Coordinates of C-alpha atoms in Angstrom, one line a residue:
X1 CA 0.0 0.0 0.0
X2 CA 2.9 2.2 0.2
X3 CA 1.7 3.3 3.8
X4 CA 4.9 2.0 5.9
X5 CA 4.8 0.5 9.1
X6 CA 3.8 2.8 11.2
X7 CA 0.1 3.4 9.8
X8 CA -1.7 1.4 12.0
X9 CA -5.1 3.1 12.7
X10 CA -7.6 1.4 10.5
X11 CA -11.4 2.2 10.1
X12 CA -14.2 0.1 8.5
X13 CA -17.2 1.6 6.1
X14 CA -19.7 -1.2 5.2
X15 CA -20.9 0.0 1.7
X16 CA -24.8 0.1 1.3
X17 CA -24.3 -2.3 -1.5
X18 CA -23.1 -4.5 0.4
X19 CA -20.3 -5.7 -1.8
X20 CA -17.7 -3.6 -0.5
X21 CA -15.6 -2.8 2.7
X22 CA -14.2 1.1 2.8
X23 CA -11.7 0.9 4.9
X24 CA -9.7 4.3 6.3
X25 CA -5.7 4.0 7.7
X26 CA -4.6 7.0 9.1
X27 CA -0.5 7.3 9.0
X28 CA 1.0 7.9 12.5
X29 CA 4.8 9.4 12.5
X30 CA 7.1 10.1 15.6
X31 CA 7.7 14.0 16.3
X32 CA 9.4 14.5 19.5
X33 CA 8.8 11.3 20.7
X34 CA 5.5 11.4 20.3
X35 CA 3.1 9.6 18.2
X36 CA 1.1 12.3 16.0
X37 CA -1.4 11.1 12.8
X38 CA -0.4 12.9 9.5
X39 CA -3.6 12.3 7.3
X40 CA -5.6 8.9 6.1
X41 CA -6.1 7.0 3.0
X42 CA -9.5 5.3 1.8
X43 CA -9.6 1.3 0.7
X44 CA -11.8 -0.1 -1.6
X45 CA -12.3 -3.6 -0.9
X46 CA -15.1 -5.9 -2.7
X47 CA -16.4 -9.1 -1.1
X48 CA -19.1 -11.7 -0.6
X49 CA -21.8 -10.9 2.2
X50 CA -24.0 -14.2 2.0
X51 CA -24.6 -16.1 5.3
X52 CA -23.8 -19.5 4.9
X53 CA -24.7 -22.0 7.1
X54 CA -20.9 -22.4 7.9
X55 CA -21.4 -19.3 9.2
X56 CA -23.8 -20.4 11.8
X57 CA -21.9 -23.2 12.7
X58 CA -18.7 -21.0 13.5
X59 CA -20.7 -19.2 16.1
X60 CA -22.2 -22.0 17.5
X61 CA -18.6 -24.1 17.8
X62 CA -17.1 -20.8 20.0
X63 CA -15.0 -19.4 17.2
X64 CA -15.3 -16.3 15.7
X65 CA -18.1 -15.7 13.4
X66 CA -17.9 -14.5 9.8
X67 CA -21.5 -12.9 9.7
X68 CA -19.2 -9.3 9.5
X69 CA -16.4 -8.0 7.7
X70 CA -13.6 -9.5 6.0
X71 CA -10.4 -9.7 6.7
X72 CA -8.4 -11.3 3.6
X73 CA -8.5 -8.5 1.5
X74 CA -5.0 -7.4 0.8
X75 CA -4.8 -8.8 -2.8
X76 CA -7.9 -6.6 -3.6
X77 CA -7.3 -3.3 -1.9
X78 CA -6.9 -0.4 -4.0
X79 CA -5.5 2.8 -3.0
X80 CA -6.7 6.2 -3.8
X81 CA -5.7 10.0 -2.9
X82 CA -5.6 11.0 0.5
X83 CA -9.6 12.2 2.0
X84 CA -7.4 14.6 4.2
X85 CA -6.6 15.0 7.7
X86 CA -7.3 14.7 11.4
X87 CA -5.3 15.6 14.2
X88 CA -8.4 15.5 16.7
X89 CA -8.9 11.9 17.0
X90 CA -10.6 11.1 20.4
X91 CA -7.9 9.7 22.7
X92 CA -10.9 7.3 24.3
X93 CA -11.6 6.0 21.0
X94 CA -8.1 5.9 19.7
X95 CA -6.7 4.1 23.2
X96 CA -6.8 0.3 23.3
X97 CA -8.0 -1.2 26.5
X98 CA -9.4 -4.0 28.0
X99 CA -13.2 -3.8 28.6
X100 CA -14.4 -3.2 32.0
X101 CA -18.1 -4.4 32.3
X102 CA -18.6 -3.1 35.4
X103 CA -17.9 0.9 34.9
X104 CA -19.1 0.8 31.0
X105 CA -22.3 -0.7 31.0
X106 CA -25.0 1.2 32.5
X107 CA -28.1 -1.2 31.9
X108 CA -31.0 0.4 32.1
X109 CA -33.7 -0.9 35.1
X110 CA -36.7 -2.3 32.2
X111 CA -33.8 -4.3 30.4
X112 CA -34.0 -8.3 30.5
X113 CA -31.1 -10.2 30.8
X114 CA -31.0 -13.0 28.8
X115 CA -28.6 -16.5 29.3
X116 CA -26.9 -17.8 26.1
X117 CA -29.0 -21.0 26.4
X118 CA -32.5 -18.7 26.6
X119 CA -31.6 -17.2 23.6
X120 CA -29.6 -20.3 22.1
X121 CA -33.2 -22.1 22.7
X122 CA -35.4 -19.2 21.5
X123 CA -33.9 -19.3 18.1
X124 CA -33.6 -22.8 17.5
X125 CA -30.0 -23.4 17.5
X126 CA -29.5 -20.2 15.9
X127 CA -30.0 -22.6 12.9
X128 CA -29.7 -20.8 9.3
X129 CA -33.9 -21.0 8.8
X130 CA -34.0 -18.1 11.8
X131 CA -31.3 -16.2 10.7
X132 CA -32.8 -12.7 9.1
X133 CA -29.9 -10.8 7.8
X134 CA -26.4 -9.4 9.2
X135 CA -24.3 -6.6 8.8
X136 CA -21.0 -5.1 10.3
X137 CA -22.0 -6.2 14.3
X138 CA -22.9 -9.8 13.5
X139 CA -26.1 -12.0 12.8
X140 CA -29.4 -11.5 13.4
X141 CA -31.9 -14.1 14.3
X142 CA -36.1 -14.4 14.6
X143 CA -36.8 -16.0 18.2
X144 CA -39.7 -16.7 20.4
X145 CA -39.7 -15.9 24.3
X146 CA -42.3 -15.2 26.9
X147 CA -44.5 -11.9 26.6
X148 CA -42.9 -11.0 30.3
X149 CA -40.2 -12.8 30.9
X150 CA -36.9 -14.6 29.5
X151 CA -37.6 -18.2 28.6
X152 CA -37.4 -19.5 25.7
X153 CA -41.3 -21.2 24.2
X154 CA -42.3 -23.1 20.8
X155 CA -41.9 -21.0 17.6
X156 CA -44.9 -18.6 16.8
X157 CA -45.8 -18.4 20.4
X158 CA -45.3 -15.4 23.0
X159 CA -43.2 -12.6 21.8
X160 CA -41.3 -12.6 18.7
X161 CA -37.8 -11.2 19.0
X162 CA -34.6 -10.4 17.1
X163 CA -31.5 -11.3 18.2
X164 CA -28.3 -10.2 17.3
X165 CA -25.1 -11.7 17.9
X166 CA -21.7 -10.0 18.5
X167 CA -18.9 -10.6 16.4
X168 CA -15.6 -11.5 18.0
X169 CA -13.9 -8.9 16.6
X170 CA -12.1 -6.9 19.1
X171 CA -12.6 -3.7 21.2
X172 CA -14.4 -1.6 18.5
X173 CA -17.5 -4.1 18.5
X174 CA -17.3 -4.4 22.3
X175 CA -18.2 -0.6 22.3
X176 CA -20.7 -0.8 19.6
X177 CA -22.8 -3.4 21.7
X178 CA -22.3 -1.1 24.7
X179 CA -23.5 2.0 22.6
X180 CA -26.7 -0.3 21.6
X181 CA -27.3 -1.1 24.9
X182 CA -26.4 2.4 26.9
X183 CA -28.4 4.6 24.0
X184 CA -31.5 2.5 23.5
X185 CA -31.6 1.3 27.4
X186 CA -32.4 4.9 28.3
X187 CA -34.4 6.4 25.4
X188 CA -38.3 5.3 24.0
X189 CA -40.3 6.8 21.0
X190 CA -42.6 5.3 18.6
X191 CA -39.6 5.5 16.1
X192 CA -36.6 3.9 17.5
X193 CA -36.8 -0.1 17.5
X194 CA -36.9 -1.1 21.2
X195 CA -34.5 -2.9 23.1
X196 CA -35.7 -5.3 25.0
X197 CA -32.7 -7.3 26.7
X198 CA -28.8 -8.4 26.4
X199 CA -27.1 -11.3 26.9
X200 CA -23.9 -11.0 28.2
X201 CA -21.8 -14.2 29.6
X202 CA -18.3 -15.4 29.2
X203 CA -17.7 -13.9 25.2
X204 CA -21.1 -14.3 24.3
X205 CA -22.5 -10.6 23.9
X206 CA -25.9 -10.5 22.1
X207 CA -28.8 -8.0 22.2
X208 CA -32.6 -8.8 21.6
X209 CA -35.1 -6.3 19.8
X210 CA -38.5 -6.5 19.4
X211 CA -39.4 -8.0 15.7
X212 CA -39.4 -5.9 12.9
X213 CA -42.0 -7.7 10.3
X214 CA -41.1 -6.0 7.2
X215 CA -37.7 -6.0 7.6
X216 CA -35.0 -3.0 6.5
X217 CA -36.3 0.0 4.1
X218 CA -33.4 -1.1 2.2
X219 CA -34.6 -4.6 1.4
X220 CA -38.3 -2.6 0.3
X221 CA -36.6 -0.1 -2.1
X222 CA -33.9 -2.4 -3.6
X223 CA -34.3 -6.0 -3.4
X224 CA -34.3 -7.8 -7.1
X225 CA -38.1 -8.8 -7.3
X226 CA -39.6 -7.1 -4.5
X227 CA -42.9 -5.1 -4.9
X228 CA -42.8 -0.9 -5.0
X229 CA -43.3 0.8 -2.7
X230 CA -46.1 3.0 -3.0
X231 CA -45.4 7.3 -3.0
X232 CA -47.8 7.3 -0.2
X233 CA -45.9 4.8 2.1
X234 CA -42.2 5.9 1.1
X235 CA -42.9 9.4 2.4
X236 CA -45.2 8.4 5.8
X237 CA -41.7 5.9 6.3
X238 CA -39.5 9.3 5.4
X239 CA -41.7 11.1 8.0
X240 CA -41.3 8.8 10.8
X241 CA -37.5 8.1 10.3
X242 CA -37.4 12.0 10.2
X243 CA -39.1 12.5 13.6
X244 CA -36.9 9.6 14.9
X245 CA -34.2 11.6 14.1
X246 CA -35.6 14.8 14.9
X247 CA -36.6 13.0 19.1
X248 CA -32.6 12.7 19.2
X249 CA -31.1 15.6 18.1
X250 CA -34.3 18.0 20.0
X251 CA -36.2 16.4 22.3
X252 CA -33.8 14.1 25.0
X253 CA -31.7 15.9 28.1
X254 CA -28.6 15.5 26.0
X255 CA -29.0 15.5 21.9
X256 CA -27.6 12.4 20.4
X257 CA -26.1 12.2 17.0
X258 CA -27.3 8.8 15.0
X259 CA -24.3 9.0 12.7
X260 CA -25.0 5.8 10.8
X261 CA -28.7 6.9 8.8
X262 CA -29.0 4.5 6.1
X263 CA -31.9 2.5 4.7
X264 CA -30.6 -0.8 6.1
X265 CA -30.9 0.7 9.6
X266 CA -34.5 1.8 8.9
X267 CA -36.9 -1.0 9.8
X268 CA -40.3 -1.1 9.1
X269 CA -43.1 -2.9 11.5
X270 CA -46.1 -4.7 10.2
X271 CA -47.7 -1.1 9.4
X272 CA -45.1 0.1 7.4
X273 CA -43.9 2.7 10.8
X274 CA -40.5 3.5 10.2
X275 CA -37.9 2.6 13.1
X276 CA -34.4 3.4 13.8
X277 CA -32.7 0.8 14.5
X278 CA -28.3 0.2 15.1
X279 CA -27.0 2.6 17.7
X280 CA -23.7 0.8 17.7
X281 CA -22.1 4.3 16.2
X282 CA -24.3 6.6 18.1
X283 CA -22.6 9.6 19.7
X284 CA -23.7 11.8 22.8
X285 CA -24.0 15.5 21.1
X286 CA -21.7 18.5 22.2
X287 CA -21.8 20.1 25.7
X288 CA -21.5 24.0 26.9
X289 CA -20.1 26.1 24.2
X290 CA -18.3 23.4 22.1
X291 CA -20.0 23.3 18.6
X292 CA -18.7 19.7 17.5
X293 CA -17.4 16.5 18.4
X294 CA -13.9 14.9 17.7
X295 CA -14.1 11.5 16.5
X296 CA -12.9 8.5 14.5
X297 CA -14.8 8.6 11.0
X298 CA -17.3 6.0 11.2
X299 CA -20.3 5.3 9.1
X300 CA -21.6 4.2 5.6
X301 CA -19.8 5.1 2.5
X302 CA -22.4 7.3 0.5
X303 CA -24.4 8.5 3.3
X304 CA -22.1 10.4 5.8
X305 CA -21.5 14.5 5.4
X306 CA -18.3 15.4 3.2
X307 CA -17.1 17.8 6.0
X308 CA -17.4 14.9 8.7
X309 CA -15.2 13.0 6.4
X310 CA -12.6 15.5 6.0
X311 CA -12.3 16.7 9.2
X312 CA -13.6 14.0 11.8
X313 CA -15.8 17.2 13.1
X314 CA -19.6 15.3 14.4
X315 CA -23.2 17.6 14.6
X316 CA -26.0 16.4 14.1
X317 CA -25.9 17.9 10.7
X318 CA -24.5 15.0 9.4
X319 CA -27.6 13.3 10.4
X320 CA -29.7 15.5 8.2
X321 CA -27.1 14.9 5.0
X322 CA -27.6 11.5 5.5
X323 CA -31.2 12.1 6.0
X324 CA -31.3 13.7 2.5
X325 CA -29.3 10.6 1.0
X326 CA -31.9 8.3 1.8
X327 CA -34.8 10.5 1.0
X328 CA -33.2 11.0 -2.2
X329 CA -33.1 7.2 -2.6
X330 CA -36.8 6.9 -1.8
X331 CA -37.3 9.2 -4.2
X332 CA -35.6 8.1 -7.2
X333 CA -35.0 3.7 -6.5
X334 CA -31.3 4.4 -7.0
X335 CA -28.7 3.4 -4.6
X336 CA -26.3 6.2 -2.5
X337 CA -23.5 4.6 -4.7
X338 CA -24.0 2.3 -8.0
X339 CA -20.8 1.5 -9.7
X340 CA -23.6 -0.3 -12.2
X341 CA -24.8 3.0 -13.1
X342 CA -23.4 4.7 -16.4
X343 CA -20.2 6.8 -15.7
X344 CA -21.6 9.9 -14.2
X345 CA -24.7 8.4 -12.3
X346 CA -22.3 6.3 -9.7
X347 CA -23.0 8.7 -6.5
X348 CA -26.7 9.6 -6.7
X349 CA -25.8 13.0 -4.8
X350 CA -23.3 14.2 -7.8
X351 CA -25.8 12.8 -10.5
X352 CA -28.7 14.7 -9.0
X353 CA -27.4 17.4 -7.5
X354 CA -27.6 19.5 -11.0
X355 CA -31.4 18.8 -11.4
X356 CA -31.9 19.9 -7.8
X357 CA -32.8 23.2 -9.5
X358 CA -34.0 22.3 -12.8
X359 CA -38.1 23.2 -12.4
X360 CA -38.9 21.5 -16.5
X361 CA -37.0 17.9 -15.5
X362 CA -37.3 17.3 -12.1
X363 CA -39.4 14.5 -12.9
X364 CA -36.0 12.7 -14.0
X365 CA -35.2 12.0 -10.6
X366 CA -38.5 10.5 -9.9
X367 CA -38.6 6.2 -9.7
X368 CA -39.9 4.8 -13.0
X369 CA -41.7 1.8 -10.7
X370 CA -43.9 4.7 -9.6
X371 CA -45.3 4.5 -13.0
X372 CA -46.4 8.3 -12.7
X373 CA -48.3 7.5 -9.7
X374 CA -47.1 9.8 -7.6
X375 CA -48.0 13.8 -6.3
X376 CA -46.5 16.3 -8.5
X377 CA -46.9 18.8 -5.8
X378 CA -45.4 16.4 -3.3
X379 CA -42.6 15.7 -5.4
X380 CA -41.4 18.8 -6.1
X381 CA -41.2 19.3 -2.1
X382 CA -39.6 16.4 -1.3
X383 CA -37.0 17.1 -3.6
X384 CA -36.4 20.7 -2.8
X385 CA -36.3 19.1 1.0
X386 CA -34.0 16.9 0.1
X387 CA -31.2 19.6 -1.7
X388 CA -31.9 21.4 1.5
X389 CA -30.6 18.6 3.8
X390 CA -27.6 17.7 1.0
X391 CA -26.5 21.8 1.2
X392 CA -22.8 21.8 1.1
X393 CA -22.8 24.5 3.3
X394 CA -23.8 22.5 7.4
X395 CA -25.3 25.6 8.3
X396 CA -27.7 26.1 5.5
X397 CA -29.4 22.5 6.7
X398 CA -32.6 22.5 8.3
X399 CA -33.4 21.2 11.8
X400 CA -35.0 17.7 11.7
X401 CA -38.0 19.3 13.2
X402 CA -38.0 22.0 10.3
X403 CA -37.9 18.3 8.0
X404 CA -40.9 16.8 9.8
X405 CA -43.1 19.7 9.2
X406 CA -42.5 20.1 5.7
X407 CA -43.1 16.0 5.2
X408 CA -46.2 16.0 7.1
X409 CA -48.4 16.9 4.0
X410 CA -47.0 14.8 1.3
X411 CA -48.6 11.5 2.1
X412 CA -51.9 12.6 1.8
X413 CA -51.3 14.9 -1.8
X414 CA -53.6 13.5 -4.8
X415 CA -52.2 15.4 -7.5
X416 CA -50.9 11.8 -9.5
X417 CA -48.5 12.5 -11.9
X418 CA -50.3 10.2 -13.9
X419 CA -53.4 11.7 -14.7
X420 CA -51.6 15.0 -16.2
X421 CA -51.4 15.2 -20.1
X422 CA -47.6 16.5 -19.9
X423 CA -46.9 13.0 -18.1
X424 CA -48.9 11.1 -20.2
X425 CA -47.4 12.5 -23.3
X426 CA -44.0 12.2 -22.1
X427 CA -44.4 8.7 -21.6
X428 CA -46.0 8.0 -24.7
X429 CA -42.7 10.0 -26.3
X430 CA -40.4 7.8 -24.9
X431 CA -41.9 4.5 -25.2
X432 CA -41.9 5.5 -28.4
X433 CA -38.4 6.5 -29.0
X434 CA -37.1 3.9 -26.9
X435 CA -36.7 0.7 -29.6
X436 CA -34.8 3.7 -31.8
X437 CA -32.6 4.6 -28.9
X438 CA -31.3 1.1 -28.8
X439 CA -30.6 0.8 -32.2
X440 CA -28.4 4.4 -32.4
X441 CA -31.3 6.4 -34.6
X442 CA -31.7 9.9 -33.6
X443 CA -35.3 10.6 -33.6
X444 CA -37.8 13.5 -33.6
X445 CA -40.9 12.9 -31.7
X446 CA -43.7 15.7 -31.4
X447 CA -46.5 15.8 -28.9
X448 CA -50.1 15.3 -30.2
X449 CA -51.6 19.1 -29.5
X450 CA -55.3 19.0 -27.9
X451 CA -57.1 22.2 -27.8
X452 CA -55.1 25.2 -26.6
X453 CA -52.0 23.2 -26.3
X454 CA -49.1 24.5 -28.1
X455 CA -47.0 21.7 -30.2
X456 CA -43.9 21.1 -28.4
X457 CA -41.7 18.7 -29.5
X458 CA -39.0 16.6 -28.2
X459 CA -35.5 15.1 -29.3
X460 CA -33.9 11.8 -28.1
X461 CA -30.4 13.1 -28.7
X462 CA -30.5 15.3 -25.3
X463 CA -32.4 15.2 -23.0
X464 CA -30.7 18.5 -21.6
X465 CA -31.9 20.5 -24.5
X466 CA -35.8 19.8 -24.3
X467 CA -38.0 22.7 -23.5
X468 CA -41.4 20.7 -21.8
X469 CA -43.8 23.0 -21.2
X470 CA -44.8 23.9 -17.5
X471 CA -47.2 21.1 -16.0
X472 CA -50.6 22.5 -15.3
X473 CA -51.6 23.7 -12.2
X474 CA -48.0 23.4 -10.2
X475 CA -45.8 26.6 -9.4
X476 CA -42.2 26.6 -10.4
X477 CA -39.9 24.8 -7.7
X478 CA -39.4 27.6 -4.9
X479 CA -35.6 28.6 -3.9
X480 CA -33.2 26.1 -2.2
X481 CA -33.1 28.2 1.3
X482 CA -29.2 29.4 1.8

């Protein structure tokens, strides 16, 4: 890598995707005798996330399971320009210790404690049929327990629970399970997933949630074969991830900072009510008169704030840029990053960003599975919400409570897209246009005129040069606030 031996701090990013592992080293020199960190580099690394049943079995033998990142990666990392600097690492996060269990975990009085063989029963062996996904803190399993109490009873019975497992993978996921623990121990609201108990004996650390029937946003807006999401339920799930988000940074004694908003950590209950769910990265907010806080970059590659990765500086404005991310992905089906996108469309941020303020082709940045079934009205706000959260400026984002307000009315707009004539003839256009497109003919297609309706017409070439007409009834797309 070209690093030397003395760049030893390393960082993980799990990629939405899932296919890839960002990993950031920051180089540490001697000055003075003393150790001082000179700048990082980013890693690509690309690998396999399937759960195996092998998997399973390495968890359930004692040895360290493989539910979470990679490690053999070295023949695939690739090395790009340094992301910058960051001389205010956190010297609790940066210090290696042994855990102590008795002055970090402050459980929380309502918690259940679980044993390993409660939980070991409850999900059936932790056999492969239970398991219901994983990601960078280990697998996650479907149990049954009692409604009140701990014991483990026959599948489909009592309570249905979650249960996640710890990797063995050092100190950094010791702290994530206490984060989990400490953070959603203490706080309650209708849109945070709640905790209901830990295990913790010998090295067997695991947490258990309540049951999340419709799984991760994620799986809803991106999994091959799964059904749409309807305009009406992707913005009442934006609304209540946004007042999730907006209880933590407002409304507790001490504002938290999420720092790892992403579609996979947005679960959905049988009602489609959007919960927040992974607090392993969660970070108490600034105190007094300090306006940030020092810290390790962690987070998702695509989603977190370009200033908090160049200077390791947390608010809870990164929240809202990630907020904007996924709102953006609601709005559009794409993915945060898409390397099977055409060059240019890889980050959805960079490939929308120009259209942000573009009033004639906004609808370009609109899902095609919507199928024009969508508010034209609500559109246009979500989107100008949306470049409002992603302003590159931290101070020109709203407060998540601004966000919550300005969502409220868009899942009850009628105005469809789809019963406009300008929609109708656009899609007509390019169905039309379509077979030509393939086949490298340039063609001219004109709108069929009804009564006072000017002919406009439309070229396949560029898009960029088109001149639609305004759609009736809606006002231009108001000002991006500075």
């Amino acid at each position: 890598m070209g690093l030397g031996p003395d760049a030893s701090k390393v960082e993980t990013w799990e990629d939405s995707s899932k296919s890839r592992v960002v990993v950031v080293e920051k180089k540490k020199v001697k000055k003075n005798g003393e150790v001082e960190e000179t700048g990082c580099w980013v890693r690509f690394s690309f690998r396999n996330c399937m759960p195996s049943r092998s998997k399973v079995d390495s968890f359930m033998s004692g040895t360290t399971a493989s539910c979470g990142k990679s490690t053999d990666e070295k023949n695939r990392d690739q090395q790009v320009a340094p992301v910058g600097s960051s001389t205010s690492t956190s010297n609790i996060e940066s210090t290696i210790s042994t855990p102590n269990f008795s002055e970090e975990l402050k459980v929380a009085s309502q918690l259940r404690k679980f044993t390993f063989n409660d939980l070991k029963l409850a999900t059936r062996n932790f056999r492969p049929e239970s398991l219901l996904g994983e990601g960078g803190f280990g697998c996650v399993f479907k149990g049954w327990i009692e409604e009140n109490g701990t014991a483990p009873v026959k599948p489909g019975t009592g309570l249905t629970v979650a249960v996640k497992t710890l990797n063995h993978d050092g100190l950094q996921g010791h702290k994530e399970w206490l984060a989990e623990i400490n953070f959603l121990g203490d706080l309650s609201h209708p849109n945070l997933v709640k905790l209901i108990g830990f295990c913790i004996e010998e090295d067997h650390r695991l947490l258990v949630y309540e049951f999340m029937p419709r799984g991760s946003l994620e799986n809803h807006l991106f999994r091959r074969g799964s059904v749409p999401l309807p305009w009406s339920i992707r913005m009442r799930i934006a609304l209540g991830a946004a007042k999730g988000l907006a209880f933590l940074h407002e409304e507790v004694q001490r504002p938290v900072i999420y720092r790892d908003f992403k579609t996979s950590n947005i679960l959905l209950d049988a009602d489609y009510n959007a919960k927040l769910s992974d607090f392993g990265l969660a970070k108490d907010g600034p105190e007094g008169n300090d306006t940030h806080v020092s810290t390790r970059v962690l987070g998702t590659y695509g989603y977190a704030a370009p200033e908090y990765v160049m200077t390791g500086h947390l608010t809870s404005k990164n929240d809202v840029y990630s907020f904007g991310v996924v709102l953006l992905e609601m709005l559009t089906g794409r993915r945060s990053m898409d390397k099977n996108r055409p060059n240019g469309e890889h980050n959805l941020v960079q490939w929308a960003r120009p259209l942000f303020g573009d009033k004639r082709r906004f609808y370009r940045l609109m899902d095609p599975r919507f199928e024009g079934h969508f508010s034209i009205k609500g559109a246009q706000k979500a989107i100008e919400i949306a470049a409002h959260c992603l302003s590159r400026d931290p101070k020109a984002r709203p407060l998540m409570s601004e966000v919550v307000e300005a969502l409220k009315p868009l899942p009850k707009l009628k105005d469809m897209a789809s019963s406009s004539y300008y929609f109708q003839s656009m899609q007509a256009a390019r169905s039309r246009s379509m077979p030509n497109a393939k086949n490298g003919n340039k063609m001219q297609v004109t709108f069929q005129p009804r009564k006072g309706t000017p002919v406009r017409s439309l070229s396949s070439q560029s898009s960029a040069q088109a001149s639609p007409h305004q759609l009736p009834g809606v006002s231009p797309l108001p000002q991006i606030r500075k």
